[in-house]
């Protein structure tokens, strides 16, 4: 299986400041159809995961535009332009290219300083 | 709107069995692959089983192979996970998720394996 590696695993941030999470895959995530199926999820405390970003950089419906995704091949980044209190939680990347299965990164815990 | 509702979790002794269900609504269930993803207490997410839209192709993670079986009933819009020979390390919240890119998730059902 593909291995997904996130960094950092813990990210203390100041309200209003930017935050960035890296995700690297052990293989290229470019599918034979030309798409790159790299997703980002947010899991707030006590809640189910919620998808934020699909195919590297597309925001799901209702996701604030302070969240953005970028990257290609094996290196990907989730950025929060200005962290708000409601952004506290754990963020996971997941590849859907070499599926099954979907493989998740270890998770990055975002907390307020 | 898309809804996934899991049920069937509980507290069981090691070696026992459970059947988890995921009732789907708000979309054409029979056209989507589905997954079971679990999360042990304080841990990350692990995809343990996947099934194709028609139920023909199945994947089970090595950690559950031979003990867990994924299935679906498209006439009932329901996904299942039969979990046998449970171990303490299977204790987790079990989520169902839609499609290979997990665009929708249920609220999860907690399975606790303890003597």
Tab-separated table of C-alpha atoms in Angstrom, chain B:
chain	number	residue	atom	x	y	z
B	1	UNK	CA	-29.245	15.315	1.499
B	2	UNK	CA	-26.777	12.459	1.810
B	3	UNK	CA	-27.052	10.573	5.084
B	4	UNK	CA	-25.139	7.587	6.419
B	5	UNK	CA	-26.285	6.133	9.732
B	6	UNK	CA	-24.275	3.386	11.404
B	7	UNK	CA	-25.613	1.004	14.014
B	8	UNK	CA	-24.830	-2.316	15.639
B	9	UNK	CA	-21.912	-1.415	17.885
B	10	UNK	CA	-21.665	-2.339	21.542
B	11	UNK	CA	-19.588	-3.954	24.257
B	12	UNK	CA	-18.563	-7.520	23.522
B	13	UNK	CA	-16.157	-10.062	24.905
B	14	UNK	CA	-13.072	-11.147	22.977
B	15	UNK	CA	-13.857	-13.851	20.462
B	16	UNK	CA	-17.475	-12.794	19.978
B	17	UNK	CA	-19.170	-11.351	16.892
B	18	UNK	CA	-21.197	-8.334	15.820
B	19	UNK	CA	-22.815	-7.122	12.625
B	20	UNK	CA	-22.469	-3.438	11.911
B	21	UNK	CA	-24.903	-1.715	9.554
B	22	UNK	CA	-24.809	1.551	7.645
B	23	UNK	CA	-28.136	2.825	6.308
B	24	UNK	CA	-27.750	5.170	3.357
B	25	UNK	CA	-30.176	7.763	2.031
B	26	UNK	CA	-30.189	10.836	-0.163
B	27	UNK	CA	-28.263	9.315	-3.066
B	28	UNK	CA	-28.343	6.314	-5.410
B	29	UNK	CA	-26.603	3.851	-3.115
B	30	UNK	CA	-26.219	1.155	-5.772
B	31	UNK	CA	-23.906	3.344	-7.858
B	32	UNK	CA	-21.253	4.029	-5.197
B	33	UNK	CA	-18.421	2.019	-3.724
B	34	UNK	CA	-18.414	2.115	0.057
B	35	UNK	CA	-15.855	1.767	2.832
B	36	UNK	CA	-15.616	1.004	6.529
B	37	UNK	CA	-13.036	3.136	8.323
B	38	UNK	CA	-12.208	2.679	11.984
B	39	UNK	CA	-10.598	4.868	14.610
B	40	UNK	CA	-9.215	3.385	17.811
B	41	UNK	CA	-9.401	5.641	20.889
B	42	UNK	CA	-7.001	8.555	20.475
B	43	UNK	CA	-5.635	7.153	17.215
B	44	UNK	CA	-5.847	7.873	13.498
B	45	UNK	CA	-8.040	6.576	10.703
B	46	UNK	CA	-7.724	3.099	9.189
B	47	UNK	CA	-9.662	1.829	6.192
B	48	UNK	CA	-10.519	-1.774	7.051
B	49	UNK	CA	-12.862	-2.805	4.229
B	50	UNK	CA	-14.067	-1.640	0.838
B	51	UNK	CA	-16.791	-2.929	-1.482
B	52	UNK	CA	-17.565	-2.061	-5.082
B	53	UNK	CA	-20.899	-0.550	-6.078
B	54	UNK	CA	-22.260	-3.954	-7.171
B	55	UNK	CA	-20.825	-5.947	-4.259
B	56	UNK	CA	-18.599	-8.068	-6.493
B	57	UNK	CA	-15.197	-6.683	-5.543
B	58	UNK	CA	-14.118	-6.529	-1.917
B	59	UNK	CA	-11.009	-5.508	-0.033
B	60	UNK	CA	-10.166	-6.269	3.573
B	61	UNK	CA	-7.133	-4.913	5.405
B	62	UNK	CA	-4.588	-7.477	6.586
B	63	UNK	CA	-5.431	-6.568	10.177
B	64	UNK	CA	-8.984	-7.916	9.755
B	65	UNK	CA	-8.696	-10.394	6.884
B	66	UNK	CA	-10.392	-13.680	7.675
B	67	UNK	CA	-12.331	-12.161	10.586
B	68	UNK	CA	-14.297	-9.256	9.070
B	69	UNK	CA	-16.528	-9.400	5.983
B	70	UNK	CA	-17.981	-6.435	4.146
B	71	UNK	CA	-21.238	-6.816	2.223
B	72	UNK	CA	-24.112	-4.733	0.954
B	73	UNK	CA	-27.785	-5.016	0.093
B	74	UNK	CA	-28.562	-2.532	-2.648
B	75	UNK	CA	-32.283	-3.307	-2.394
B	76	UNK	CA	-32.159	-1.996	1.187
B	77	UNK	CA	-29.573	0.774	0.664
B	78	UNK	CA	-27.538	-0.751	3.446
B	79	UNK	CA	-23.867	-1.572	3.967
B	80	UNK	CA	-22.744	-4.225	6.451
B	81	UNK	CA	-19.618	-5.286	8.279
B	82	UNK	CA	-19.676	-8.716	9.898
B	83	UNK	CA	-17.015	-8.703	12.606
B	84	UNK	CA	-16.033	-12.086	14.031
B	85	UNK	CA	-13.378	-13.315	16.451
B	86	UNK	CA	-13.113	-9.849	17.957
B	87	UNK	CA	-9.908	-8.822	19.695
B	88	UNK	CA	-9.261	-6.054	22.191
B	89	UNK	CA	-7.351	-4.174	19.476
B	90	UNK	CA	-10.545	-3.989	17.388
B	91	UNK	CA	-11.967	-1.527	19.906
B	92	UNK	CA	-12.754	1.558	17.836
B	93	UNK	CA	-15.392	3.790	16.357
B	94	UNK	CA	-16.413	2.317	13.014
B	95	UNK	CA	-17.457	4.758	10.305
B	96	UNK	CA	-18.940	4.065	6.899
B	97	UNK	CA	-17.848	6.408	4.125
B	98	UNK	CA	-18.986	6.891	0.553
B	99	UNK	CA	-16.808	6.436	-2.515
B	100	UNK	CA	-13.059	6.023	-2.826
B	101	UNK	CA	-12.589	9.637	-1.830
B	102	UNK	CA	-14.784	9.437	1.288
B	103	UNK	CA	-16.909	12.460	0.479
B	104	UNK	CA	-19.529	11.629	3.118
B	105	UNK	CA	-19.219	9.926	6.510
B	106	UNK	CA	-21.625	8.618	9.069
B	107	UNK	CA	-21.551	9.488	12.764
B	108	UNK	CA	-19.882	6.199	13.644
B	109	UNK	CA	-20.726	3.275	15.917
B	110	UNK	CA	-18.516	2.324	18.861
B	111	UNK	CA	-17.303	-1.239	19.257
B	112	UNK	CA	-15.698	-2.036	22.604
B	113	UNK	CA	-14.042	-5.411	23.024
B	114	UNK	CA	-13.428	-6.198	26.648
B	115	UNK	CA	-13.654	-9.128	29.018
